[in-house]
Structures are given as structure tokens and as C-alpha cells.
Tab-separated table of C-alpha atoms in Angstrom:
chain	number	residue	atom	x	y	z
A	1	UNK	CA	-14.257	13.314	-26.207
A	2	UNK	CA	-10.713	14.441	-25.357
A	3	UNK	CA	-11.885	18.046	-24.984
A	4	UNK	CA	-14.631	16.878	-22.659
A	5	UNK	CA	-12.155	14.892	-20.524
A	6	UNK	CA	-9.714	17.775	-20.522
A	7	UNK	CA	-12.428	20.218	-19.488
A	8	UNK	CA	-13.588	18.016	-16.628
A	9	UNK	CA	-10.008	17.357	-15.523
A	10	UNK	CA	-9.124	21.043	-15.548
A	11	UNK	CA	-12.264	21.836	-13.599
A	12	UNK	CA	-11.277	19.233	-10.993
A	13	UNK	CA	-7.745	20.614	-10.834
A	14	UNK	CA	-8.857	24.202	-10.309
A	15	UNK	CA	-11.521	23.208	-7.776
A	16	UNK	CA	-9.359	20.644	-6.001
A	17	UNK	CA	-6.205	22.710	-5.703
A	18	UNK	CA	-8.261	25.801	-4.876
A	19	UNK	CA	-9.934	23.940	-2.012
A	20	UNK	CA	-6.677	22.437	-0.755
A	21	UNK	CA	-4.964	25.842	-0.786
A	22	UNK	CA	-7.962	27.573	0.811
A	23	UNK	CA	-8.190	24.995	3.593
A	24	UNK	CA	-4.515	25.054	4.375
A	25	UNK	CA	-4.404	28.854	4.228
A	26	UNK	CA	-7.208	28.884	6.791
A	27	UNK	CA	-5.224	26.465	8.901
A	28	UNK	CA	-2.167	28.722	8.621
A	29	UNK	CA	-4.248	31.690	9.784
A	30	UNK	CA	-5.674	29.776	12.746
A	31	UNK	CA	-2.297	28.418	13.787
A	32	UNK	CA	-0.791	31.897	13.630
A	33	UNK	CA	-3.560	33.207	15.881
A	34	UNK	CA	-3.155	30.302	18.320
A	35	UNK	CA	0.619	30.779	18.429
A	36	UNK	CA	0.186	34.501	19.081
A	37	UNK	CA	-2.325	33.922	21.876
A	38	UNK	CA	-0.540	31.029	23.495
A	39	UNK	CA	3.011	32.106	24.200
A	40	UNK	CA	5.182	29.720	26.178
A	41	UNK	CA	5.419	30.865	29.772
A	42	UNK	CA	8.775	30.763	31.570
A	43	UNK	CA	9.402	27.271	32.789
A	44	UNK	CA	9.283	27.060	36.606
A	45	UNK	CA	12.529	25.105	36.451
A	46	UNK	CA	14.336	28.171	35.136
A	47	UNK	CA	13.016	30.237	38.029
A	48	UNK	CA	14.108	27.575	40.489
A	49	UNK	CA	17.519	27.402	38.850
A	50	UNK	CA	17.983	31.148	39.265
A	51	UNK	CA	17.064	30.928	42.972
A	52	UNK	CA	19.316	27.969	43.616
A	53	UNK	CA	22.202	29.775	41.883
A	54	UNK	CA	21.786	32.731	44.236
A	55	UNK	CA	21.703	30.314	47.158
A	56	UNK	CA	24.867	28.489	46.138
A	57	UNK	CA	26.713	31.716	45.482
A	58	UNK	CA	26.175	32.886	49.082
A	59	UNK	CA	29.241	31.097	50.533
A	60	UNK	CA	31.366	32.454	47.696
A	61	UNK	CA	30.121	35.966	48.407
A	62	UNK	CA	30.928	35.499	52.070
A	63	UNK	CA	34.369	34.146	51.199
A	64	UNK	CA	35.038	37.216	49.131
A	65	UNK	CA	34.360	39.433	52.184
A	66	UNK	CA	36.793	40.591	54.880
A	67	UNK	CA	39.609	38.169	55.766
A	68	UNK	CA	38.895	36.277	58.924
A	69	UNK	CA	35.157	36.690	58.590
A	70	UNK	CA	33.539	33.331	59.588
A	71	UNK	CA	32.015	31.340	56.740
A	72	UNK	CA	28.378	30.321	57.142
A	73	UNK	CA	28.026	26.868	58.678
A	74	UNK	CA	27.832	24.119	56.072
A	75	UNK	CA	24.401	22.559	55.989
A	76	UNK	CA	24.068	18.796	56.502
A	77	UNK	CA	21.395	16.280	55.647
A	78	UNK	CA	21.266	13.196	57.865
A	79	UNK	CA	24.886	13.700	58.744
A	80	UNK	CA	26.035	14.076	55.146
A	81	UNK	CA	27.147	17.360	53.691
A	82	UNK	CA	24.301	19.023	51.860
A	83	UNK	CA	26.528	19.667	48.818
A	84	UNK	CA	27.321	15.991	48.559
A	85	UNK	CA	23.659	15.027	48.877
A	86	UNK	CA	22.783	17.588	46.200
A	87	UNK	CA	25.486	16.251	43.889
A	88	UNK	CA	24.215	12.684	44.340
A	89	UNK	CA	20.647	13.805	43.649
A	90	UNK	CA	21.665	15.668	40.506
A	91	UNK	CA	23.675	12.689	39.260
A	92	UNK	CA	20.768	10.305	39.919
A	93	UNK	CA	18.341	12.683	38.227
A	94	UNK	CA	20.630	13.110	35.205
A	95	UNK	CA	20.999	9.360	34.899
A	96	UNK	CA	17.232	8.889	35.026
A	97	UNK	CA	16.731	11.618	32.409
A	98	UNK	CA	19.310	9.990	30.140
A	99	UNK	CA	17.599	6.635	30.464
A	100	UNK	CA	14.217	8.174	29.646
A	101	UNK	CA	15.688	10.142	26.772
A	102	UNK	CA	17.059	6.991	25.256
A	103	UNK	CA	13.762	5.201	25.715
A	104	UNK	CA	11.026	4.947	23.126
A	105	UNK	CA	9.493	8.298	22.076
A	106	UNK	CA	6.283	7.930	24.094
A	107	UNK	CA	8.149	7.819	27.400
A	108	UNK	CA	10.651	10.558	26.654
A	109	UNK	CA	11.225	12.992	29.489
A	110	UNK	CA	11.005	16.068	27.308
A	111	UNK	CA	8.439	16.850	24.661
A	112	UNK	CA	9.536	16.106	21.104
A	113	UNK	CA	10.929	19.175	19.432
A	114	UNK	CA	12.196	20.586	22.724
A	115	UNK	CA	15.610	22.089	22.449
A	116	UNK	CA	16.457	20.944	25.964
A	117	UNK	CA	17.394	17.501	24.804
A	118	UNK	CA	17.946	17.937	21.092
A	119	UNK	CA	20.723	15.756	19.739
A	120	UNK	CA	24.128	17.412	19.624
A	121	UNK	CA	24.038	17.369	15.811
A	122	UNK	CA	20.602	18.971	15.665
A	123	UNK	CA	21.412	21.543	18.320
A	124	UNK	CA	24.678	22.599	16.686
A	125	UNK	CA	23.028	22.751	13.244
A	126	UNK	CA	20.303	25.042	14.556
A	127	UNK	CA	22.791	27.191	16.448
A	128	UNK	CA	24.995	27.550	13.359
A	129	UNK	CA	22.019	28.635	11.300
A	130	UNK	CA	20.845	31.171	13.895
A	131	UNK	CA	24.293	32.608	14.635
A	132	UNK	CA	25.381	33.043	11.054
A	133	UNK	CA	28.968	34.319	10.913
A	134	UNK	CA	29.439	33.967	7.178
A	135	UNK	CA	29.415	37.090	5.015
A	136	UNK	CA	26.367	37.739	2.874
A	137	UNK	CA	24.195	35.316	4.805
A	138	UNK	CA	25.733	32.346	2.981
B	1	UNK	CA	-1.751	-49.223	-7.455
B	2	UNK	CA	-2.130	-45.482	-7.992
B	3	UNK	CA	-5.083	-44.795	-10.242
B	4	UNK	CA	-5.436	-42.007	-12.773
B	5	UNK	CA	-7.618	-39.946	-10.476
B	6	UNK	CA	-4.967	-39.914	-7.733
B	7	UNK	CA	-2.286	-38.947	-10.231
B	8	UNK	CA	-4.512	-36.148	-11.521
B	9	UNK	CA	-5.011	-34.941	-7.946
B	10	UNK	CA	-1.266	-35.044	-7.282
B	11	UNK	CA	-0.587	-33.145	-10.502
B	12	UNK	CA	-3.285	-30.563	-9.838
B	13	UNK	CA	-0.790	-28.047	-8.523
B	14	UNK	CA	1.640	-28.367	-11.401
B	15	UNK	CA	-1.181	-28.313	-13.946
B	16	UNK	CA	-2.499	-25.154	-12.332
B	17	UNK	CA	0.657	-23.180	-13.071
B	18	UNK	CA	0.026	-20.395	-15.576
B	19	UNK	CA	2.485	-18.035	-17.254
B	20	UNK	CA	0.836	-15.098	-15.516
B	21	UNK	CA	1.396	-16.765	-12.151
B	22	UNK	CA	5.060	-17.347	-12.991
B	23	UNK	CA	5.511	-13.686	-13.958
B	24	UNK	CA	3.846	-12.580	-10.737
B	25	UNK	CA	6.065	-14.881	-8.695
B	26	UNK	CA	9.023	-13.162	-10.363
B	27	UNK	CA	7.458	-9.814	-9.429
B	28	UNK	CA	7.212	-10.994	-5.824
B	29	UNK	CA	10.894	-11.953	-5.952
B	30	UNK	CA	11.675	-8.442	-7.230
B	31	UNK	CA	9.731	-7.007	-4.281
B	32	UNK	CA	11.691	-9.245	-1.884
B	33	UNK	CA	14.912	-8.017	-3.495
B	34	UNK	CA	13.911	-4.364	-3.073
B	35	UNK	CA	12.864	-4.936	0.528
B	36	UNK	CA	15.703	-7.161	1.728
B	37	UNK	CA	18.724	-6.167	-0.356
B	38	UNK	CA	17.931	-2.556	-1.216
B	39	UNK	CA	16.091	-1.821	2.046
B	40	UNK	CA	13.324	0.045	0.186
B	41	UNK	CA	10.269	0.272	2.477
B	42	UNK	CA	10.880	-3.316	3.709
B	43	UNK	CA	8.070	-3.159	6.252
B	44	UNK	CA	5.547	-3.040	3.467
B	45	UNK	CA	7.235	-4.385	0.360
B	46	UNK	CA	8.162	-7.655	2.075
B	47	UNK	CA	4.604	-8.546	3.180
B	48	UNK	CA	3.269	-7.359	-0.216
B	49	UNK	CA	5.789	-9.636	-1.925
B	50	UNK	CA	4.741	-12.503	0.351
B	51	UNK	CA	1.050	-11.875	-0.357
B	52	UNK	CA	1.774	-11.759	-4.082
B	53	UNK	CA	3.741	-15.017	-3.948
B	54	UNK	CA	1.106	-16.825	-1.884
B	55	UNK	CA	-1.767	-15.576	-4.038
B	56	UNK	CA	-0.127	-16.722	-7.259
B	57	UNK	CA	0.764	-20.220	-6.196
B	58	UNK	CA	-1.520	-22.639	-8.046
B	59	UNK	CA	-4.901	-23.231	-6.408
B	60	UNK	CA	-3.738	-21.320	-3.345
B	61	UNK	CA	-6.076	-22.242	-0.468
B	62	UNK	CA	-5.202	-18.893	1.103
B	63	UNK	CA	-7.217	-17.246	-1.643
B	64	UNK	CA	-10.236	-19.528	-1.245
B	65	UNK	CA	-13.540	-18.426	0.211
B	66	UNK	CA	-12.327	-18.855	3.785
B	67	UNK	CA	-8.661	-18.420	2.984
B	68	UNK	CA	-6.583	-16.221	5.250
B	69	UNK	CA	-5.619	-13.692	2.579
B	70	UNK	CA	-9.211	-13.293	1.458
B	71	UNK	CA	-10.321	-12.786	5.061
B	72	UNK	CA	-7.571	-10.240	5.708
B	73	UNK	CA	-8.702	-8.337	2.633
B	74	UNK	CA	-12.359	-8.378	3.660
B	75	UNK	CA	-11.618	-7.433	7.252
B	76	UNK	CA	-9.418	-4.440	6.647
B	77	UNK	CA	-9.055	-3.352	3.046
B	78	UNK	CA	-12.589	-3.633	1.730
B	79	UNK	CA	-13.851	-1.374	4.528
B	80	UNK	CA	-10.711	0.858	4.721
B	81	UNK	CA	-9.990	-0.172	8.318
B	82	UNK	CA	-6.253	-0.876	7.898
B	83	UNK	CA	-5.192	2.476	6.404
B	84	UNK	CA	-7.099	4.282	9.123
B	85	UNK	CA	-5.441	2.260	11.890
B	86	UNK	CA	-2.070	2.932	10.306
B	87	UNK	CA	-2.885	6.631	10.364
B	88	UNK	CA	-3.326	6.492	14.153
B	89	UNK	CA	0.206	5.085	14.366
B	90	UNK	CA	1.605	7.685	11.953
B	91	UNK	CA	-0.006	10.454	13.992
B	92	UNK	CA	1.524	9.027	17.167
B	93	UNK	CA	4.957	9.016	15.541
B	94	UNK	CA	4.832	12.414	13.805
B	95	UNK	CA	6.177	15.575	15.378
B	96	UNK	CA	4.369	18.610	13.998
B	97	UNK	CA	6.636	20.932	16.002
B	98	UNK	CA	8.685	22.114	12.982
B	99	UNK	CA	5.447	23.035	11.207
B	100	UNK	CA	4.175	24.914	14.268
B	101	UNK	CA	7.420	26.894	14.375
B	102	UNK	CA	6.762	28.084	10.820
B	103	UNK	CA	3.038	27.761	10.068
B	104	UNK	CA	3.382	29.470	6.682
B	105	UNK	CA	5.069	26.324	5.383
B	106	UNK	CA	1.678	24.678	5.455
B	107	UNK	CA	1.242	26.194	1.973
B	108	UNK	CA	4.219	24.190	0.700
B	109	UNK	CA	2.240	21.087	1.582
B	110	UNK	CA	-0.631	22.345	-0.565
B	111	UNK	CA	1.685	22.998	-3.529
B	112	UNK	CA	2.992	19.451	-3.218
B	113	UNK	CA	-0.413	18.064	-4.203
B	114	UNK	CA	-0.496	19.411	-7.763
B	115	UNK	CA	0.647	16.046	-9.102
B	116	UNK	CA	-2.628	14.444	-8.003
B	117	UNK	CA	-4.783	16.592	-10.251
B	118	UNK	CA	-2.457	16.892	-13.236
B	119	UNK	CA	-2.022	13.114	-13.296
B	120	UNK	CA	-5.792	12.755	-13.097
B	121	UNK	CA	-6.058	14.709	-16.370
B	122	UNK	CA	-3.377	12.562	-18.038
B	123	UNK	CA	-5.097	9.366	-16.893
B	124	UNK	CA	-8.386	10.598	-18.335
B	125	UNK	CA	-6.708	11.304	-21.661
B	126	UNK	CA	-5.271	7.772	-21.635
B	127	UNK	CA	-8.790	6.369	-21.465
B	128	UNK	CA	-9.266	5.614	-17.775
B	129	UNK	CA	-12.684	6.290	-16.271
B	130	UNK	CA	-13.136	9.266	-13.947
B	131	UNK	CA	-12.981	7.138	-10.776
B	132	UNK	CA	-9.953	5.250	-12.044
B	133	UNK	CA	-8.205	8.482	-13.048
B	134	UNK	CA	-8.806	9.963	-9.597
B	135	UNK	CA	-7.430	6.795	-7.986
B	136	UNK	CA	-4.294	6.960	-10.127
B	137	UNK	CA	-3.932	10.656	-9.371
B	138	UNK	CA	-3.948	9.981	-5.627
B	139	UNK	CA	-0.596	8.207	-5.996
B	140	UNK	CA	0.622	11.806	-6.241
B	141	UNK	CA	-0.177	12.226	-2.548
B	142	UNK	CA	2.923	10.022	-2.012
B	143	UNK	CA	1.050	8.678	0.961
B	144	UNK	CA	0.415	4.934	1.101
B	145	UNK	CA	-2.569	4.832	3.471
B	146	UNK	CA	-4.301	7.758	1.694
B	147	UNK	CA	-3.786	6.079	-1.685
B	148	UNK	CA	-5.239	2.828	-0.364
B	149	UNK	CA	-8.156	4.589	1.295
B	150	UNK	CA	-9.134	6.673	-1.728
B	151	UNK	CA	-8.563	4.025	-4.397
B	152	UNK	CA	-10.286	1.419	-2.207
B	153	UNK	CA	-13.415	3.562	-2.438
B	154	UNK	CA	-13.152	4.796	-6.022
B	155	UNK	CA	-11.553	1.882	-7.879
B	156	UNK	CA	-11.017	-1.186	-5.685
B	157	UNK	CA	-10.045	-3.298	-8.706
B	158	UNK	CA	-6.908	-1.155	-9.126
B	159	UNK	CA	-5.832	-1.309	-5.494
B	160	UNK	CA	-2.885	-3.663	-6.116
B	161	UNK	CA	-0.920	-1.652	-8.687
B	162	UNK	CA	-1.785	1.655	-7.036
B	163	UNK	CA	-0.493	0.501	-3.646
B	164	UNK	CA	2.656	-0.989	-5.121
B	165	UNK	CA	3.282	2.243	-7.053
B	166	UNK	CA	2.620	4.446	-4.011
B	167	UNK	CA	4.931	2.538	-1.690
B	168	UNK	CA	7.630	1.933	-4.289
B	169	UNK	CA	7.853	5.607	-5.152
B	170	UNK	CA	7.843	6.556	-1.473
B	171	UNK	CA	10.904	4.389	-1.061
B	172	UNK	CA	12.507	5.917	-4.155
B	173	UNK	CA	12.353	9.482	-2.791
B	174	UNK	CA	16.183	9.764	-2.629
B	175	UNK	CA	16.402	8.793	-6.301
B	176	UNK	CA	13.442	10.699	-7.764
B	177	UNK	CA	13.689	14.042	-5.926
B	178	UNK	CA	17.288	15.225	-6.552
B	179	UNK	CA	17.126	15.424	-10.381
B	180	UNK	CA	13.859	17.390	-10.233
B	181	UNK	CA	15.315	19.821	-7.685
B	182	UNK	CA	18.548	20.219	-9.635
B	183	UNK	CA	16.638	20.876	-12.857
B	184	UNK	CA	14.547	23.662	-11.327
B	185	UNK	CA	16.988	25.473	-9.049
B	186	UNK	CA	20.295	27.253	-9.480
B	187	UNK	CA	23.367	26.586	-7.359
B	188	UNK	CA	22.875	29.937	-5.636
B	189	UNK	CA	19.266	29.150	-4.770
B	190	UNK	CA	20.191	25.775	-3.309
B	191	UNK	CA	22.772	27.460	-1.114
B	192	UNK	CA	20.348	29.924	0.499
B	193	UNK	CA	20.531	29.739	4.278
B	194	UNK	CA	17.343	30.027	6.297
B	195	UNK	CA	17.414	31.245	9.874
B	196	UNK	CA	15.303	29.559	12.533
B	197	UNK	CA	12.694	31.361	14.567
B	198	UNK	CA	13.368	31.334	18.301
B	199	UNK	CA	9.708	30.615	18.921
B	200	UNK	CA	8.950	28.142	21.670
B	201	UNK	CA	5.930	25.949	21.074
B	202	UNK	CA	4.019	25.415	24.275
B	203	UNK	CA	2.640	22.052	25.199
B	204	UNK	CA	-0.829	23.590	25.133
B	205	UNK	CA	-0.393	24.585	21.472
B	206	UNK	CA	0.889	21.132	20.606
B	207	UNK	CA	-2.233	19.629	22.174
B	208	UNK	CA	-4.547	22.147	20.520
B	209	UNK	CA	-3.064	21.565	17.050
B	210	UNK	CA	-4.592	18.117	16.374
B	211	UNK	CA	-7.936	19.232	17.791
B	212	UNK	CA	-8.056	22.375	15.634
B	213	UNK	CA	-6.986	20.524	12.481
B	214	UNK	CA	-9.592	17.804	13.018
B	215	UNK	CA	-12.367	20.311	13.687
B	216	UNK	CA	-11.517	22.550	10.721
B	217	UNK	CA	-10.813	19.875	8.130
B	218	UNK	CA	-13.618	17.635	9.368
B	219	UNK	CA	-16.129	20.457	9.133
B	220	UNK	CA	-15.051	21.820	5.772
B	221	UNK	CA	-14.265	18.494	4.080
B	222	UNK	CA	-16.304	15.811	5.854
B	223	UNK	CA	-14.954	13.191	3.424
B	224	UNK	CA	-11.504	13.682	4.931
B	225	UNK	CA	-12.739	13.119	8.502
B	226	UNK	CA	-11.745	9.441	8.755
B	227	UNK	CA	-8.209	10.134	7.505
B	228	UNK	CA	-7.501	13.380	9.342
B	229	UNK	CA	-9.405	12.235	12.432
B	230	UNK	CA	-7.248	9.136	12.891
B	231	UNK	CA	-3.990	10.943	12.059
B	232	UNK	CA	-4.743	13.648	14.588
B	233	UNK	CA	-6.035	11.185	17.200
B	234	UNK	CA	-2.607	9.538	17.186
B	235	UNK	CA	-0.924	12.924	17.453
B	236	UNK	CA	-3.210	14.055	20.275
B	237	UNK	CA	-2.418	10.898	22.246
B	238	UNK	CA	1.294	11.552	21.821
B	239	UNK	CA	1.233	15.258	22.612
B	240	UNK	CA	-1.106	14.944	25.584
B	241	UNK	CA	1.245	12.497	27.257
B	242	UNK	CA	-1.789	11.213	29.149
B	243	UNK	CA	-2.013	7.830	27.468
B	244	UNK	CA	1.548	6.641	27.045
B	245	UNK	CA	0.486	3.007	26.774
B	246	UNK	CA	-1.985	3.733	23.980
B	247	UNK	CA	0.544	5.916	22.182
B	248	UNK	CA	3.150	3.197	22.427
B	249	UNK	CA	0.694	0.542	21.274
B	250	UNK	CA	-0.486	2.660	18.322
B	251	UNK	CA	2.989	3.500	17.108
B	252	UNK	CA	4.411	0.028	17.659
B	253	UNK	CA	2.231	-3.033	18.140
B	254	UNK	CA	-0.916	-1.908	16.301
B	255	UNK	CA	0.974	-0.191	13.466
B	256	UNK	CA	3.247	-3.208	12.985
B	257	UNK	CA	0.425	-5.722	13.058
B	258	UNK	CA	-1.766	-3.742	10.681
B	259	UNK	CA	1.188	-3.149	8.347
B	260	UNK	CA	1.684	-6.908	8.102
B	261	UNK	CA	-2.015	-7.575	7.461
B	262	UNK	CA	-2.258	-4.711	4.988
B	263	UNK	CA	0.824	-5.824	3.074
B	264	UNK	CA	-0.414	-9.403	2.806
B	265	UNK	CA	-3.915	-8.317	1.796
B	266	UNK	CA	-2.628	-5.893	-0.857
B	267	UNK	CA	-0.169	-8.485	-2.153
B	268	UNK	CA	-3.039	-10.931	-2.512
B	269	UNK	CA	-4.731	-8.554	-4.975
B	270	UNK	CA	-1.783	-8.933	-7.333
B	271	UNK	CA	-3.114	-12.028	-9.060
B	272	UNK	CA	-1.512	-12.502	-12.479
B	273	UNK	CA	-4.663	-12.546	-14.564
B	274	UNK	CA	-5.813	-9.196	-13.141
B	275	UNK	CA	-2.438	-7.542	-12.662
B	276	UNK	CA	-0.666	-8.211	-15.936
B	277	UNK	CA	-2.437	-5.665	-18.090
B	278	UNK	CA	-1.284	-2.642	-20.059
B	279	UNK	CA	-3.176	-0.450	-17.624
B	280	UNK	CA	-0.890	-1.599	-14.769
B	281	UNK	CA	2.074	-0.257	-16.724
B	282	UNK	CA	0.209	3.016	-17.275
B	283	UNK	CA	-0.564	3.227	-13.554
B	284	UNK	CA	3.100	2.777	-12.654
B	285	UNK	CA	4.241	5.396	-15.202
B	286	UNK	CA	1.535	7.878	-14.239
B	287	UNK	CA	2.354	7.392	-10.552
B	288	UNK	CA	5.984	8.234	-11.217
B	289	UNK	CA	4.917	11.270	-13.185
B	290	UNK	CA	2.624	12.374	-10.346
B	291	UNK	CA	5.555	12.217	-7.936
B	292	UNK	CA	7.757	14.260	-10.275
B	293	UNK	CA	5.042	16.899	-10.747
B	294	UNK	CA	4.554	17.144	-6.960
B	295	UNK	CA	8.247	17.831	-6.411
B	296	UNK	CA	8.399	20.315	-9.286
B	297	UNK	CA	5.283	22.182	-8.125
B	298	UNK	CA	6.629	22.330	-4.558
B	299	UNK	CA	9.991	23.705	-5.699
B	300	UNK	CA	8.358	26.272	-7.995
B	301	UNK	CA	6.030	27.401	-5.216
B	302	UNK	CA	8.984	27.730	-2.837
B	303	UNK	CA	10.717	29.832	-5.499
B	304	UNK	CA	7.701	32.157	-5.492
B	305	UNK	CA	7.908	32.346	-1.673
B	306	UNK	CA	11.626	33.049	-1.994
B	307	UNK	CA	10.900	35.904	-4.371
B	308	UNK	CA	8.131	37.289	-2.135
B	309	UNK	CA	10.337	37.189	0.976
B	310	UNK	CA	13.324	38.748	-0.729
B	311	UNK	CA	15.469	35.626	-0.919
B	312	UNK	CA	14.781	34.123	2.503
B	313	UNK	CA	13.357	30.759	1.421
B	314	UNK	CA	15.514	28.007	-0.040
B	315	UNK	CA	13.474	26.482	-2.912
B	316	UNK	CA	14.768	23.013	-2.047
B	317	UNK	CA	12.379	22.732	0.892
B	318	UNK	CA	9.435	23.041	-1.515
B	319	UNK	CA	10.117	19.488	-2.653
B	320	UNK	CA	9.587	18.308	0.921
B	321	UNK	CA	5.936	19.362	0.795
B	322	UNK	CA	4.914	15.773	0.122
B	323	UNK	CA	3.855	13.095	2.529
B	324	UNK	CA	6.933	10.842	2.479
B	325	UNK	CA	7.893	11.675	6.059
B	326	UNK	CA	10.715	12.166	7.053
B	327	UNK	CA	12.626	10.841	4.045
B	328	UNK	CA	11.789	13.850	1.819
B	329	UNK	CA	13.086	16.278	4.449
B	330	UNK	CA	16.304	14.315	4.829
B	331	UNK	CA	16.901	14.386	1.075
B	332	UNK	CA	16.397	18.181	1.066
B	333	UNK	CA	18.926	18.563	3.890
B	334	UNK	CA	21.443	16.441	2.006
B	335	UNK	CA	21.036	18.483	-1.189
B	336	UNK	CA	21.420	21.763	0.695
B	337	UNK	CA	24.587	20.468	2.326
B	338	UNK	CA	26.013	19.500	-1.035
B	339	UNK	CA	26.049	23.196	-1.972
B	340	UNK	CA	27.050	24.524	1.435
B	341	UNK	CA	28.167	22.082	4.072
B	342	UNK	CA	27.245	24.476	6.874
B	343	UNK	CA	23.682	24.885	5.685
B	344	UNK	CA	21.238	23.219	8.053
B	345	UNK	CA	17.751	23.194	6.540
B	346	UNK	CA	16.498	20.002	8.114
B	347	UNK	CA	13.948	21.474	10.494
B	348	UNK	CA	12.527	23.808	7.821
B	349	UNK	CA	12.231	20.845	5.476
B	350	UNK	CA	10.614	18.840	8.271
B	351	UNK	CA	8.044	21.637	8.637
B	352	UNK	CA	7.213	21.431	4.934
B	353	UNK	CA	7.169	17.643	5.157
B	354	UNK	CA	4.746	17.645	8.097
B	355	UNK	CA	2.589	20.071	6.113
B	356	UNK	CA	2.686	17.601	3.218
B	357	UNK	CA	1.377	14.925	5.559
B	358	UNK	CA	-1.666	17.020	6.481
B	359	UNK	CA	-2.108	18.333	2.924
B	360	UNK	CA	-2.120	14.870	1.347
B	361	UNK	CA	-4.922	13.798	3.663
B	362	UNK	CA	-6.846	16.986	2.894
B	363	UNK	CA	-6.293	16.447	-0.839
B	364	UNK	CA	-7.553	12.862	-0.509
B	365	UNK	CA	-10.704	14.112	1.207
B	366	UNK	CA	-11.197	16.881	-1.338
B	367	UNK	CA	-10.829	14.370	-4.164
B	368	UNK	CA	-13.425	12.077	-2.595
B	369	UNK	CA	-15.739	15.048	-2.067
B	370	UNK	CA	-15.377	16.155	-5.678
B	371	UNK	CA	-16.039	12.617	-6.873
B	372	UNK	CA	-19.057	12.404	-4.574
B	373	UNK	CA	-17.827	9.279	-2.806
B	374	UNK	CA	-16.712	8.115	0.590
B	375	UNK	CA	-19.411	9.654	2.738
């Protein structure tokens, strides 16, 4: 009786664990293929940021030129200095992002797992682990 | 004047008190204590305690033919509706990103299911029938809804103790896991640092993940389709970002409401006469054993991975290959920090933990398939 139970149980264990491992190994294989095929493209925001940096550095470049050289005229938007308008827009955008970030997960501004808005603790933990300065990898 | 019949009617409640009911009321008080004072899985243990208390009160009308508890049981437990709805919510709340960063950790989830099958053998040797043994073994998935789903199909009469065991042990993760990990790993192993990959997971991949998992698991193990299908539906809703209202409803309102109904319905199965048996004690002990075996198997498998990769895998994260998400991962992080405060394993452990979530559902489906049930 006990031998019979043991035999059946062992058969179930081998079959069950074999199937679970086989299925998950297949899943691993598929995920690896998907991750290889679907690499994250550069975010357009990064491209835009690079362009805007070049734009904002123009006055500084001009300022670094010959003394007495006229600076480019400061742009205005509806009578307000463009820099000021930009600063207000950035502040408003940041505030909105913060509000969304603090909201419930479904309405978060950035996808879960993104490192753009990881908590400070999480971000520093990851960074420490990646930039390991301790000897012997410990 | 009050006649004898009226007095008998008035005394009906007191006369209906049995010693089993008193014991079960004490059990419900213990569940309240765990939920309220100890904060162990209060969302479920409190309603279960309430269901247990209400079901064991003498002549409880709630347990009558049209009683609320009976109806709740018939509506959602008898046909496995509640666990499946809860899975939609779990899927909507789970981030599989850490697993996608390191897909090989999916194997740690598989290793974390050994407890199911080894406990099944022990239960058989203790005299339980094959269906009962499989239902006890599924406690080793450390996954409440999966345990309810599988045992509801294979051995509905054991649903009460199995659910209580599954949820109690899930809440005891911080107590059960550390001794097992300490026993199987050296100080040096626990201090191993693991670097993170710099891989970015695109939104497209995140959306494809639930679809691929559903298609693969559903095709190869059709018995797991209800479980994996609902889990991945919730995740797809979240990752797509297209149905924020549904995602929010699934992870909040629906999950909360179903948790309440499920807890009450499960608690109502804990009626003294059926619950107070030696086999309940066996179920609780075997469930604990299943949990311990899961952790041990996960750690040992991670040690093998560590050996294969030349010392790049911390064996602690093997213990996170169970379904108690994200508690198991947090415990692993804490243990790693005890050895080396600068060690930050959390996201690796989360990867293994997310794998455990998928693996427990797969194991549940495989078990049902092997038992020829649940189609």
C-alpha cells in the first residue's frame, strides 16, 4: 500500500516538476528571443533634450566670442521673456509629473520599473550595485 | 404568562451552543488577533475570522439555505469565480519588469514549486486520498487564490483548512524563510553581490509578455488557462495603459470586494464539526512543511546556478521563487543586507518572486492536468 502510494507520488513529482521546468524553460527561451528582437529605441525626449541644449547654449557661445560682439536678441513670448516662459512651463510640467507620480499606480506618468522615476532609495541601491567600488566584488 | 414553548424558543440559541462551536469562536478570535494586532494578512484573515465567527454562532441564519454566507459560497467559491477575479487584480498590481530584465530567473520560480509535490507524497503516506493529497500539496504554491482554485476542484470539503494554512503561511514569510536560508547558505554566499543588467524593457515587450505567457501556458497546460489567463489579463490592462479605469477598478474596487466575499465565504466553511478533526492538524503541519521545502529547493537551485555562473548568483534569491509577492523578495533583501549593508538584491529577488507567481499558477494547472480535473 505504502509502496504503491510512494510510487504514484514519485511519478507525479517527476512528471509535475518536469512539466513545470519544461514550460518555464520554454518561457525563458521565448522571452530571451523577444527581448533580443525588441530593443528599446531611443526615447524622442532624449533627442529633443539634446537639441534644446544646443539651442540654449547658443547665447553662451556667442558670449564667449569677441568682446563687444552683439548678443543675439532675446526671444519673447507675448511680451514675456522666452526663458521665463520656459522656466514656468518646466515648473508646471514638473509639478504635474510629481502629482501623477504620487498618484495610484494606474495613472502614473512613467511605466512601472522605469528608472526615470525610481525612488531615491531604489535608484541609489541599483547604482551602488552597478558601480561596485569594493574590492573582490563584495 | 410565558409558556414553556416560548421559553424553549428563547433558549434555542443557548441550547445550540456546542463545544466545537466554542473552540471555533476561539479560533476566529485568534484570526482577529493575527489580523489586527500582528498585522498578518489582515485583508483576508479578518474576513475569514468574521466568517468563522458568524458560521459558528448557534443556529446562524447566515448559514441557512438562503443565508448570506451560503450564497456567497455558492456564488464565488463553488464555481471558482472569486480566486479568478482576485487574479485579475493581482495581475494589475504586479510588475513583471524585474523578471523581464533577467528572464533566466524564471527557473527559480520553477524550483520553488518542489514543496507541492513532495508534500503530496507525505500526505499520501499519511492516508489522505490522491485528490486530498494534491490539494494539501498545493499549499506549497504559497499562493492563496491558486490553493483555493485547485482545492475547490479536487477536495472542496478541505477548502477551509487549506485556505487558512495558505494565507497564514503567506503572512509568516518573514518568520519561516530566514531559518531555512541560514541553514542552507554560508555567510560568504549570502554576501554575494549581483550586478544589474542595464537592459531597458520596452513598453512593447511589457505588453507582449502577458500575451505570450497566456498563449504558451494556455496551449500547453489548458487546465491552467483560467488562472494564468486572468493573471495576465490584469497585467495586460496595466501595461497597455489603455484602460486605466478598468485597471484601477481591478486592482482596487473589484479586488477589495472579492477579497471580502472570499474571506467571509471561506470562513463560513470553518464549522466546528467539520473543522475540528485530526486531518486539519495534518493539513496545517503539511502546509508548513511544503513552504519550508519550497524555500529549501529554491535556495539549493540558486546554489547550483551560482556554481554554474562562477559565483554570480546569491543563493538567497532562490527562496524568493515562491508566490508570496513581494514579501518574499523583501525578506531576501533584508537577509542580504544583514551580511553586507551595501548589498542591494531587491530587484533580483523581485524577478525571482515574479517568476514564482507565474510558476505557482503553472504548477496548479499541471497538478490539475495530472489529476485529470478542472477542464
